[in-house]
Amino acid sequence: DGYTILVGRSKEANDQVTFRLGNGRDWWFHAQGIPGSHVIVRNPSGGALPERTLREAAWLAAHYSQRRAEGQLDVDYTQRKHVRKIKGAEPGQVTYSQNKTLLVDLANARDAAILGENAEENAVS
């Protein structure tokens, strides 16, 4: 759909993606309640995301979480302006509000196609 999706692959990269590369109108995704990647969808217009982009970003957040082997995961998403660092916590630990939740099926081949051949090279680490 023409949106840029950024994926952090470590605690430090999660901080970088969320707080240095993301801005308030961007959309932030994370697997609910488990360690994993922060995913940012750049959104300069500040509007709603197309369904396909929303689904692909959520799939990436589930795929790059520690429980991806479970097959189905809940992924929370909110605008970046609702994500805050936890004072004194390790990099990548955040709190967020005004989120919605999507159930992601990691076996969905159409969404898995987003990884492509260069996905590992393009992720922020």
Short mmCIF file of C-alpha atoms in Angstrom, two decimals:
data_model
loop_
_atom_site.label_atom_id
_atom_site.label_comp_id
_atom_site.label_asym_id
_atom_site.label_seq_id
_atom_site.Cartn_x
_atom_site.Cartn_y
_atom_site.Cartn_z
CA ASP A 1 0.00 0.00 0.00
CA GLY A 2 3.05 2.26 -0.08
CA TYR A 3 3.61 2.52 3.68
CA THR A 4 7.05 2.03 5.24
CA ILE A 5 7.17 -0.61 7.98
CA LEU A 6 10.07 -0.63 10.46
CA VAL A 7 10.88 -3.61 12.70
CA GLY A 8 13.18 -3.55 15.74
CA ARG A 9 15.03 -6.81 16.33
CA SER A 10 16.65 -6.13 19.73
CA LYS A 11 15.88 -4.10 22.85
CA GLU A 12 18.03 -1.24 21.62
CA ALA A 13 16.58 -1.41 18.11
CA ASN A 14 13.05 -1.37 19.56
CA ASP A 15 13.90 1.89 21.33
CA GLN A 16 15.38 3.30 18.13
CA VAL A 17 12.42 2.29 15.95
CA THR A 18 9.82 3.52 18.43
CA PHE A 19 11.35 6.70 19.80
CA ARG A 20 13.90 7.92 17.23
CA LEU A 21 12.43 6.81 13.92
CA GLY A 22 8.73 6.83 14.79
CA ASN A 23 6.69 9.96 15.29
CA GLY A 24 3.39 10.60 17.05
CA ARG A 25 1.13 9.92 14.06
CA ASP A 26 2.82 6.64 13.14
CA TRP A 27 1.24 3.34 14.18
CA TRP A 28 3.02 1.08 16.70
CA PHE A 29 2.48 -2.70 16.96
CA HIS A 30 3.61 -5.29 19.51
CA ALA A 31 2.64 -8.85 20.43
CA GLN A 32 0.44 -8.60 23.52
CA GLY A 33 2.13 -9.31 26.85
CA ILE A 34 5.25 -11.04 25.51
CA PRO A 35 8.76 -9.98 24.50
CA GLY A 36 9.17 -9.18 20.85
CA SER A 37 9.80 -6.63 18.17
CA HIS A 38 8.35 -3.16 18.06
CA VAL A 39 6.85 -2.51 14.64
CA ILE A 40 6.23 1.01 13.35
CA VAL A 41 4.19 1.91 10.28
CA ARG A 42 5.11 5.37 9.07
CA ASN A 43 1.96 7.42 8.63
CA PRO A 44 2.68 11.04 7.65
CA SER A 45 -0.99 11.80 7.00
CA GLY A 46 -2.05 10.61 10.46
CA GLY A 47 -5.08 8.78 9.03
CA ALA A 48 -6.29 5.23 9.38
CA LEU A 49 -4.22 2.47 7.83
CA PRO A 50 -5.48 0.32 4.97
CA GLU A 51 -6.61 -3.12 6.18
CA ARG A 52 -3.79 -4.89 4.32
CA THR A 53 -1.07 -2.70 5.90
CA LEU A 54 -2.64 -3.10 9.35
CA ARG A 55 -2.72 -6.89 8.96
CA GLU A 56 0.85 -7.11 7.62
CA ALA A 57 2.31 -4.97 10.42
CA ALA A 58 0.48 -7.05 13.04
CA TRP A 59 1.73 -10.24 11.40
CA LEU A 60 5.32 -8.97 11.59
CA ALA A 61 4.92 -8.12 15.29
CA ALA A 62 3.64 -11.65 15.97
CA HIS A 63 6.29 -13.30 13.79
CA TYR A 64 9.15 -11.50 15.55
CA SER A 65 7.87 -12.30 19.05
CA GLN A 66 9.12 -14.98 21.42
CA ARG A 67 5.90 -16.99 21.07
CA ARG A 68 5.57 -17.18 17.32
CA ALA A 69 5.56 -20.99 17.49
CA GLU A 70 2.08 -20.80 19.09
CA GLY A 71 0.63 -19.97 15.68
CA GLN A 72 -1.98 -17.46 16.81
CA LEU A 73 -1.20 -14.37 18.87
CA ASP A 74 -2.92 -11.18 19.92
CA VAL A 75 -1.14 -8.06 18.71
CA ASP A 76 -1.82 -4.64 20.19
CA TYR A 77 -1.55 -1.49 18.13
CA THR A 78 -1.87 2.21 18.83
CA GLN A 79 -0.53 5.46 17.53
CA ARG A 80 3.08 6.07 18.58
CA LYS A 81 2.07 9.14 20.60
CA HIS A 82 0.41 6.75 23.10
CA VAL A 83 3.62 4.76 23.73
CA ARG A 84 5.90 5.77 26.61
CA LYS A 85 9.20 4.51 27.98
CA ILE A 86 9.07 3.07 31.48
CA LYS A 87 11.32 5.19 33.69
CA GLY A 88 14.35 3.20 34.85
CA ALA A 89 13.44 0.14 32.75
CA GLU A 90 15.64 -1.62 30.22
CA PRO A 91 15.59 -0.42 26.61
CA GLY A 92 12.52 -1.56 24.72
CA GLN A 93 10.23 -1.74 27.76
CA VAL A 94 7.23 0.52 27.30
CA THR A 95 3.72 1.21 28.42
CA TYR A 96 0.95 2.19 26.03
CA SER A 97 -2.70 3.18 25.96
CA GLN A 98 -5.64 3.66 23.61
CA ASN A 99 -4.77 0.42 21.85
CA LYS A 100 -6.77 -2.02 19.80
CA THR A 101 -6.02 -5.72 19.44
CA LEU A 102 -5.87 -8.02 16.41
CA LEU A 103 -5.73 -11.81 16.48
CA VAL A 104 -2.95 -12.85 14.10
CA ASP A 105 -2.75 -16.26 12.44
CA LEU A 106 0.91 -16.81 11.61
CA ALA A 107 0.01 -19.66 9.23
CA ASN A 108 -1.68 -17.17 6.89
CA ALA A 109 0.44 -17.59 3.74
CA ARG A 110 -0.76 -14.33 2.19
CA ASP A 111 0.53 -12.34 5.17
CA ALA A 112 3.71 -14.45 5.43
CA ALA A 113 4.62 -13.30 1.91
CA ILE A 114 5.51 -9.90 3.40
CA LEU A 115 8.81 -11.37 4.61
CA GLY A 116 10.12 -11.84 1.09
CA GLU A 117 13.74 -12.70 0.45
CA ASN A 118 15.32 -9.59 2.02
CA ALA A 119 13.30 -9.28 5.22
CA GLU A 120 16.16 -10.28 7.50
CA GLU A 121 18.44 -7.71 5.84
CA ASN A 122 15.92 -4.89 6.09
CA ALA A 123 15.01 -5.26 9.76
CA VAL A 124 16.56 -2.75 12.16
CA SER A 125 18.95 -4.50 14.54
#
